[in-house]
Structures are given as structure tokens and as C-alpha cells.
PDB file of C-alpha atoms in Angstrom:
ATOM      1  CA  MET A 279     134.011  21.505  49.785  1.00 46.00           C
ATOM      2  CA  HIS A 280     131.542  19.400  51.982  1.00 52.00           C
ATOM      3  CA  GLY A 281     133.646  17.641  54.907  1.00 57.00           C
ATOM      4  CA  ARG A 282     136.644  19.673  54.497  1.00 58.00           C
ATOM      5  CA  ILE A 283     137.978  21.950  57.207  1.00 56.00           C
ATOM      6  CA  PHE A 284     139.985  25.062  56.636  1.00 56.00           C
ATOM      7  CA  PHE A 285     142.457  26.498  59.260  1.00 58.00           C
ATOM      8  CA  MET A 286     143.793  30.144  59.173  1.00 65.00           C
ATOM      9  CA  GLN A 287     147.417  29.906  59.192  1.00 73.00           C
ATOM     10  CA  LYS A 288     148.959  31.231  62.538  1.00 76.00           C
ATOM     11  CA  ARG A 289     152.368  31.668  63.732  1.00 81.00           C
ATOM     12  CA  TRP A 290     152.792  30.425  67.668  1.00 79.00           C
ATOM     13  CA  ASN A 291     155.519  31.800  69.358  1.00 81.00           C
ATOM     14  CA  VAL A 292     156.149  29.464  72.178  1.00 78.00           C
ATOM     15  CA  LEU A 293     157.797  31.027  75.129  1.00 82.00           C
ATOM     16  CA  GLU A 294     160.890  29.197  77.021  1.00 86.00           C
ATOM     17  CA  SER A 295     160.127  27.201  80.160  1.00 87.00           C
ATOM     18  CA  CYS A 296     160.800  28.621  83.484  1.00 87.00           C
ATOM     19  CA  PRO A 297     164.178  27.630  85.160  1.00 88.00           C
ATOM     20  CA  PRO A 298     163.751  24.197  86.906  1.00 89.00           C
ATOM     21  CA  GLU A 299     164.916  25.441  90.007  1.00 88.00           C
ATOM     22  CA  PHE A 300     162.197  28.200  90.095  1.00 89.00           C
ATOM     23  CA  ALA A 301     159.761  25.560  89.457  1.00 88.00           C
ATOM     24  CA  ALA A 302     161.134  23.223  92.422  1.00 88.00           C
ATOM     25  CA  LYS A 303     160.692  26.287  94.891  1.00 85.00           C
ATOM     26  CA  CYS A 304     157.145  26.683  93.851  1.00 86.00           C
ATOM     27  CA  GLY A 305     155.786  23.955  96.040  1.00 82.00           C
ATOM     28  CA  GLU A 306     152.990  21.321  95.455  1.00 84.00           C
ATOM     29  CA  ILE A 307     151.260  23.260  92.276  1.00 86.00           C
ATOM     30  CA  HIS A 308     150.594  22.181  88.942  1.00 89.00           C
ATOM     31  CA  SER A 309     153.547  21.807  86.540  1.00 87.00           C
ATOM     32  CA  VAL A 310     151.999  24.787  84.191  1.00 90.00           C
ATOM     33  CA  VAL A 311     151.564  27.064  86.975  1.00 90.00           C
ATOM     34  CA  PRO A 312     155.233  27.898  87.781  1.00 90.00           C
ATOM     35  CA  HIS A 313     155.739  28.734  83.733  1.00 91.00           C
ATOM     36  CA  LEU A 314     152.805  30.944  83.945  1.00 90.00           C
ATOM     37  CA  LEU A 315     153.942  32.847  86.941  1.00 89.00           C
ATOM     38  CA  TRP A 316     157.463  33.022  85.731  1.00 90.00           C
ATOM     39  CA  HIS A 317     156.486  34.834  82.238  1.00 90.00           C
ATOM     40  CA  ARG A 318     154.159  37.302  84.176  1.00 88.00           C
ATOM     41  CA  GLY A 319     157.082  38.671  86.245  1.00 88.00           C
ATOM     42  CA  VAL A 320     156.526  36.514  89.421  1.00 89.00           C
ATOM     43  CA  ARG A 321     160.233  35.250  90.098  1.00 88.00           C
ATOM     44  CA  ASP A 322     160.883  34.455  93.717  1.00 86.00           C
ATOM     45  CA  PRO A 323     159.175  32.108  96.182  1.00 83.00           C
ATOM     46  CA  GLU A 324     158.087  35.050  98.309  1.00 86.00           C
ATOM     47  CA  GLU A 325     156.321  36.648  95.478  1.00 88.00           C
ATOM     48  CA  VAL A 326     154.439  33.129  94.674  1.00 88.00           C
ATOM     49  CA  GLU A 327     153.302  32.860  98.441  1.00 87.00           C
ATOM     50  CA  ARG A 328     152.051  36.631  98.086  1.00 85.00           C
ATOM     51  CA  PHE A 329     150.230  35.787  94.787  1.00 85.00           C
ATOM     52  CA  PHE A 330     148.307  32.657  96.049  1.00 86.00           C
ATOM     53  CA  ASN A 331     147.656  34.073  99.649  1.00 86.00           C
ATOM     54  CA  PRO A 332     147.282  37.440  99.451  1.00 82.00           C
ATOM     55  CA  ASP A 333     147.133  39.824 102.823  1.00 82.00           C
ATOM     56  CA  TYR A 334     143.782  41.251 102.315  1.00 76.00           C
ATOM     57  CA  GLU A 335     144.251  43.870 105.168  1.00 76.00           C
ATOM     58  CA  SER A 336     147.634  45.633 103.988  1.00 77.00           C
ATOM     59  CA  GLY A 337     147.827  44.392 100.279  1.00 74.00           C
ATOM     60  CA  VAL A 338     144.484  45.868  98.870  1.00 86.00           C
ATOM     61  CA  HIS A 339     143.699  49.316  98.561  1.00 92.00           C
ATOM     62  CA  ASP A 340     140.929  51.099 100.669  1.00 94.00           C
ATOM     63  CA  PRO A 341     137.777  51.276  98.839  1.00 96.00           C
ATOM     64  CA  PHE A 342     137.250  54.816 100.372  1.00 98.00           C
ATOM     65  CA  LEU A 343     140.196  55.922  98.006  1.00 97.00           C
ATOM     66  CA  PHE A 344     137.524  55.927  95.053  1.00 98.00           C
ATOM     67  CA  THR A 345     136.689  59.657  95.031  1.00 98.00           C
ATOM     68  CA  GLN A 346     132.953  59.318  95.078  1.00 98.00           C
ATOM     69  CA  MET A 347     132.608  56.071  97.374  1.00 99.00           C
ATOM     70  CA  ARG A 348     131.736  57.916 100.748  1.00 98.00           C
ATOM     71  CA  ARG A 349     129.037  59.733  98.895  1.00 98.00           C
ATOM     72  CA  ALA A 350     127.993  56.715  97.310  1.00 99.00           C
ATOM     73  CA  VAL A 351     127.842  54.645 100.381  1.00 99.00           C
ATOM     74  CA  ASP A 352     126.274  57.483 102.257  1.00 98.00           C
ATOM     75  CA  ARG A 353     123.593  57.592  99.744  1.00 99.00           C
ATOM     76  CA  VAL A 354     122.852  53.685  99.852  1.00 99.00           C
ATOM     77  CA  PHE A 355     122.377  54.028 103.941  1.00 98.00           C
ATOM     78  CA  GLU A 356     120.018  56.899 103.687  1.00 98.00           C
ATOM     79  CA  ALA A 357     117.995  54.968 101.247  1.00 98.00           C
ATOM     80  CA  ILE A 358     117.945  51.845 103.422  1.00 98.00           C
ATOM     81  CA  ARG A 359     116.985  54.017 106.389  1.00 98.00           C
ATOM     82  CA  ASN A 360     114.065  55.862 104.668  1.00 98.00           C
ATOM     83  CA  GLU A 361     112.971  52.509 103.154  1.00 98.00           C
ATOM     84  CA  GLU A 362     113.294  53.589  99.575  1.00 98.00           C
ATOM     85  CA  LYS A 363     113.006  51.192  96.834  1.00 98.00           C
ATOM     86  CA  ILE A 364     116.343  50.419  95.424  1.00 99.00           C
ATOM     87  CA  LEU A 365     116.977  48.861  91.889  1.00 98.00           C
ATOM     88  CA  VAL A 366     120.016  47.126  90.851  1.00 98.00           C
ATOM     89  CA  PHE A 367     120.455  47.368  87.191  1.00 97.00           C
ATOM     90  CA  GLY A 368     123.214  45.071  85.818  1.00 96.00           C
ATOM     91  CA  ASP A 369     124.590  43.843  82.527  1.00 94.00           C
ATOM     92  CA  TYR A 370     123.716  40.565  81.059  1.00 92.00           C
ATOM     93  CA  ASP A 371     127.537  39.406  80.613  1.00 94.00           C
ATOM     94  CA  ALA A 372     129.489  37.401  83.562  1.00 94.00           C
ATOM     95  CA  ASP A 373     131.038  40.632  84.984  1.00 95.00           C
ATOM     96  CA  GLY A 374     127.625  42.268  85.270  1.00 95.00           C
ATOM     97  CA  LEU A 375     125.917  39.394  86.513  1.00 97.00           C
ATOM     98  CA  THR A 376     128.295  38.337  89.310  1.00 98.00           C
ATOM     99  CA  GLY A 377     128.990  42.140  90.320  1.00 98.00           C
ATOM    100  CA  SER A 378     124.893  42.240  90.286  1.00 98.00           C
ATOM    101  CA  ALA A 379     124.539  39.200  92.727  1.00 98.00           C
ATOM    102  CA  MET A 380     127.517  40.658  95.006  1.00 98.00           C
ATOM    103  CA  ILE A 381     125.874  44.093  95.652  1.00 99.00           C
ATOM    104  CA  VAL A 382     121.871  43.005  95.803  1.00 98.00           C
ATOM    105  CA  SER A 383     123.200  40.194  98.616  1.00 98.00           C
ATOM    106  CA  GLN A 384     124.737  42.830 100.398  1.00 98.00           C
ATOM    107  CA  LEU A 385     122.214  45.252 100.308  1.00 98.00           C
ATOM    108  CA  ARG A 386     119.572  42.600 101.676  1.00 98.00           C
ATOM    109  CA  ASP A 387     121.891  41.738 104.213  1.00 98.00           C
ATOM    110  CA  LEU A 388     122.324  45.421 105.281  1.00 98.00           C
ATOM    111  CA  VAL A 389     118.499  46.036 105.104  1.00 98.00           C
ATOM    112  CA  GLN A 390     118.122  43.005 107.471  1.00 97.00           C
ATOM    113  CA  ARG A 391     120.703  44.234 109.941  1.00 96.00           C
ATOM    114  CA  LEU A 392     119.232  47.686 109.944  1.00 96.00           C
ATOM    115  CA  SER A 393     115.573  46.399 110.393  1.00 96.00           C
ATOM    116  CA  SER A 394     114.591  48.103 107.415  1.00 97.00           C
ATOM    117  CA  ASN A 395     111.501  47.443 104.931  1.00 98.00           C
ATOM    118  CA  ALA A 396     113.491  48.750 102.034  1.00 98.00           C
ATOM    119  CA  ILE A 397     112.787  46.831  98.901  1.00 98.00           C
ATOM    120  CA  ILE A 398     115.736  45.593  96.844  1.00 98.00           C
ATOM    121  CA  GLU A 399     114.905  44.675  93.466  1.00 98.00           C
ATOM    122  CA  THR A 400     117.302  43.682  90.242  1.00 97.00           C
ATOM    123  CA  TYR A 401     116.907  44.184  86.559  1.00 95.00           C
ATOM    124  CA  ILE A 402     118.963  42.548  84.074  1.00 94.00           C
ATOM    125  CA  PRO A 403     117.983  43.588  80.499  1.00 92.00           C
ATOM    126  CA  HIS A 404     117.490  40.917  77.859  1.00 85.00           C
ATOM    127  CA  ARG A 405     120.576  40.717  75.565  1.00 78.00           C
ATOM    128  CA  ASP A 406     118.936  40.525  72.285  1.00 78.00           C
ATOM    129  CA  GLU A 407     115.624  42.465  72.863  1.00 79.00           C
ATOM    130  CA  GLU A 408     116.924  45.267  75.061  1.00 75.00           C
ATOM    131  CA  GLY A 409     120.665  45.408  73.996  1.00 75.00           C
ATOM    132  CA  TYR A 410     123.585  46.694  76.411  1.00 84.00           C
ATOM    133  CA  GLY A 411     123.315  49.442  78.938  1.00 82.00           C
ATOM    134  CA  LEU A 412     120.581  51.571  80.187  1.00 91.00           C
ATOM    135  CA  GLN A 413     117.986  52.497  77.385  1.00 92.00           C
ATOM    136  CA  MET A 414     115.594  55.151  77.351  1.00 94.00           C
ATOM    137  CA  PRO A 415     112.559  52.752  77.242  1.00 93.00           C
ATOM    138  CA  GLN A 416     113.534  50.972  80.531  1.00 95.00           C
ATOM    139  CA  VAL A 417     113.944  54.436  81.853  1.00 95.00           C
ATOM    140  CA  GLU A 418     110.383  55.412  80.973  1.00 94.00           C
ATOM    141  CA  ARG A 419     109.208  52.038  82.322  1.00 93.00           C
ATOM    142  CA  PHE A 420     110.592  52.878  85.762  1.00 96.00           C
ATOM    143  CA  ALA A 421     108.555  56.057  85.773  1.00 95.00           C
ATOM    144  CA  GLY A 422     105.870  55.374  88.490  1.00 89.00           C
ATOM    145  CA  GLN A 423     107.618  52.542  90.266  1.00 96.00           C
ATOM    146  CA  ASN A 424     108.583  54.718  93.070  1.00 96.00           C
ATOM    147  CA  ILE A 425     112.488  53.891  92.985  1.00 98.00           C
ATOM    148  CA  GLY A 426     114.579  56.135  95.077  1.00 98.00           C
ATOM    149  CA  LEU A 427     117.983  54.702  94.218  1.00 99.00           C
ATOM    150  CA  LEU A 428     119.135  52.673  91.064  1.00 99.00           C
ATOM    151  CA  ILE A 429     122.642  51.184  90.860  1.00 99.00           C
ATOM    152  CA  THR A 430     123.867  50.501  87.707  1.00 98.00           C
ATOM    153  CA  VAL A 431     126.626  47.421  87.561  1.00 98.00           C
ATOM    154  CA  ASP A 432     128.947  46.933  84.428  1.00 96.00           C
ATOM    155  CA  CYS A 433     127.112  49.910  82.536  1.00 96.00           C
ATOM    156  CA  GLY A 434     125.739  53.292  82.688  1.00 96.00           C
ATOM    157  CA  ILE A 435     128.845  55.318  82.460  1.00 97.00           C
ATOM    158  CA  ALA A 436     127.801  56.438  79.028  1.00 95.00           C
ATOM    159  CA  CYS A 437     124.349  56.978  79.549  1.00 96.00           C
ATOM    160  CA  PRO A 438     124.145  60.761  80.433  1.00 97.00           C
ATOM    161  CA  LYS A 439     120.725  61.330  78.910  1.00 97.00           C
ATOM    162  CA  GLU A 440     118.967  58.177  80.723  1.00 97.00           C
ATOM    163  CA  VAL A 441     120.454  59.364  84.129  1.00 98.00           C
ATOM    164  CA  GLU A 442     119.294  62.817  83.580  1.00 98.00           C
ATOM    165  CA  GLN A 443     115.797  61.397  82.776  1.00 98.00           C
ATOM    166  CA  LEU A 444     115.877  59.234  85.947  1.00 98.00           C
ATOM    167  CA  GLY A 445     116.882  61.997  87.839  1.00 97.00           C
ATOM    168  CA  LYS A 446     113.724  63.986  86.688  1.00 97.00           C
ATOM    169  CA  GLN A 447     111.605  60.897  87.812  1.00 97.00           C
ATOM    170  CA  GLY A 448     113.286  61.294  91.269  1.00 97.00           C
ATOM    171  CA  THR A 449     115.439  58.463  91.081  1.00 98.00           C
ATOM    172  CA  ASP A 450     119.358  58.961  92.261  1.00 98.00           C
ATOM    173  CA  VAL A 451     121.892  56.823  90.284  1.00 99.00           C
ATOM    174  CA  ILE A 452     124.962  55.178  91.508  1.00 99.00           C
ATOM    175  CA  ILE A 453     127.120  54.047  88.607  1.00 99.00           C
ATOM    176  CA  VAL A 454     129.470  50.801  89.273  1.00 99.00           C
ATOM    177  CA  ASP A 455     131.023  50.608  85.937  1.00 98.00           C
ATOM    178  CA  HIS A 456     134.714  50.498  84.393  1.00 97.00           C
ATOM    179  CA  HIS A 457     133.818  50.962  80.579  1.00 95.00           C
ATOM    180  CA  GLN A 458     134.725  53.739  78.539  1.00 93.00           C
ATOM    181  CA  TYR A 459     132.738  57.154  78.832  1.00 94.00           C
ATOM    182  CA  GLY A 460     131.969  59.892  76.329  1.00 90.00           C
ATOM    183  CA  GLU A 461     132.276  63.409  76.334  1.00 91.00           C
ATOM    184  CA  ASP A 462     129.578  64.093  79.039  1.00 94.00           C
ATOM    185  CA  LEU A 463     129.522  62.307  82.563  1.00 97.00           C
ATOM    186  CA  PRO A 464     126.285  61.089  83.983  1.00 97.00           C
ATOM    187  CA  ASP A 465     125.262  63.489  86.766  1.00 97.00           C
ATOM    188  CA  ALA A 466     125.487  60.692  89.232  1.00 98.00           C
ATOM    189  CA  TYR A 467     127.604  58.933  92.061  1.00 98.00           C
ATOM    190  CA  LEU A 468     130.420  57.614  90.227  1.00 98.00           C
ATOM    191  CA  VAL A 469     132.154  54.459  91.185  1.00 99.00           C
ATOM    192  CA  HIS A 470     134.683  53.986  88.170  1.00 98.00           C
ATOM    193  CA  PRO A 471     138.231  53.637  88.447  1.00 97.00           C
ATOM    194  CA  SER A 472     139.355  55.902  85.349  1.00 95.00           C
ATOM    195  CA  VAL A 473     136.719  58.763  85.186  1.00 97.00           C
ATOM    196  CA  PRO A 474     138.579  62.322  85.274  1.00 95.00           C
ATOM    197  CA  ASN A 475     140.199  63.295  88.544  1.00 94.00           C
ATOM    198  CA  GLU A 476     139.634  59.721  90.134  1.00 97.00           C
ATOM    199  CA  THR A 477     142.242  59.157  92.791  1.00 93.00           C
ATOM    200  CA  TYR A 478     141.837  55.418  92.852  1.00 96.00           C
ATOM    201  CA  PRO A 479     145.281  54.097  92.314  1.00 95.00           C
ATOM    202  CA  PHE A 480     144.596  50.971  90.027  1.00 93.00           C
ATOM    203  CA  LYS A 481     142.627  51.883  86.749  1.00 94.00           C
ATOM    204  CA  HIS A 482     141.932  48.372  85.510  1.00 93.00           C
ATOM    205  CA  LEU A 483     139.466  46.597  87.553  1.00 96.00           C
ATOM    206  CA  ALA A 484     137.047  44.584  86.007  1.00 96.00           C
ATOM    207  CA  ALA A 485     133.326  45.729  86.922  1.00 96.00           C
ATOM    208  CA  VAL A 486     132.886  42.663  89.349  1.00 97.00           C
ATOM    209  CA  GLY A 487     136.121  43.960  90.976  1.00 97.00           C
ATOM    210  CA  VAL A 488     134.628  47.845  91.266  1.00 98.00           C
ATOM    211  CA  ALA A 489     131.555  45.997  92.474  1.00 98.00           C
ATOM    212  CA  TRP A 490     133.601  44.355  95.152  1.00 98.00           C
ATOM    213  CA  LYS A 491     135.095  47.424  96.327  1.00 98.00           C
ATOM    214  CA  PHE A 492     131.525  48.852  96.208  1.00 99.00           C
ATOM    215  CA  VAL A 493     130.486  46.050  98.702  1.00 98.00           C
ATOM    216  CA  SER A 494     133.796  46.306 100.870  1.00 97.00           C
ATOM    217  CA  ALA A 495     133.017  49.990 101.534  1.00 98.00           C
ATOM    218  CA  LEU A 496     129.268  49.073 102.439  1.00 98.00           C
ATOM    219  CA  ILE A 497     130.773  46.780 104.907  1.00 97.00           C
ATOM    220  CA  GLN A 498     133.521  48.863 106.333  1.00 96.00           C
ATOM    221  CA  ALA A 499     130.594  51.723 106.756  1.00 97.00           C
ATOM    222  CA  ALA A 500     128.491  49.344 108.227  1.00 96.00           C
ATOM    223  CA  ARG A 501     131.061  48.536 110.917  1.00 94.00           C
ATOM    224  CA  GLU A 502     131.479  52.137 111.531  1.00 91.00           C
ATOM    225  CA  GLN A 503     127.878  52.803 112.256  1.00 81.00           C
TER     226      GLN A 503
END
């Protein structure tokens, strides 16, 4: 057995190449890309142009289409003006890390622009030692740290008990997430594309996409100040 490699038998279904005239109209892009676009329903040069150069003013949904986005954004500005401590609690995977970094960066920029002494901190749990999502031991450790607002990124929607305990400790919670939820939703500001009664039209955002919408709403609100 030593030194031998065994492969599972797989059946590969290879799609036909896109029409050569379509590939020729796609311009100077890698030869594989026209085939990928074609089999994803992009069939004419105008669609290709929109795919690579989207109009972010007219081709992207307004972040305030999220049902609770305005309330969540208002709570952030309240925390900054009141110089509260804000903790960004992000998941440890690529989705959570990038979303957390984006939100922390924008919060720190707002603190500076508003000449506030609000404190922005980050907490990323250890994958092996702490596991996924908000855990009660973490929540208990946060007690006494004077955290006015906690923002979860890529987690939190399935943690109603932990959020309830945070509320008892005097901490409000904004949940920026996209995961499945249980029967009971957390008593928090929910920025999530697919919770019940959510009006945001696109339901399949990754967590970093939801975080981007949250940051976009913060920037838009700052311009309105």
C-alpha cells in the first residue's frame, strides 16, 4: 500500500466553448474568461462591459433598503458622539475578517472626522479554542468592560441568548450577518438580507457584502450630517 495513490472515480461534464464570435467581441481579456461569462448568462458585449465596469451609482442597491439599516447607523453615530466604546466582534474566516476590517476602518475614520474620543476595538475569536460565533464565556468576559455597542460581523444571528445577556450588561448589539437563523431572532439591530420581513432585494450577499452595505450606509449618513 505504501507509495500508492488512489483516486475516487469522478465523471466530468465539460461544457461546450462559447461561440468564437462572442469571444472575439470580449476584447483583450484572458481566453478563458469569455467561456466563463457565456456559461453564466452573459451573452453580449454590453453585458460584458457592465460586468467588468459596473455603475456603482445606478447599478447597486441603496444600503438603506435594509429594513433596520437606518436605526443601526443612527446607533453608531450616537455611540461615537457619546464617546462610547464600540467592539467589532468578527468571525475568524476570510468573510468575517475582511468585513470586520472594513467596518473598523470606517468607524475609526468617523471617530476622527467627528473629533470624538470613542474607542474602537476588535475581537476575533480563536477558531480552535473558542469556536464559531458569540459564546456565553466571551459575553461574560465583556461584562465590566463598559462596551456601549457591539457589532457582530459574519456571526451573531443565531445567538439570541448571548445577545440578551449583552443587553443585561448594558451593551447594544448590531448584527451584520448572512447566516441561517433559528426560531428566535436576537433582540438587536439586524442588518441581514434574509431575515423575516426584510425588504432588501438581494438575498445572497456574503457577510463582507453585508459589511460593505453597512459601511456604505455609514458614509452616506456622514455626508448627510
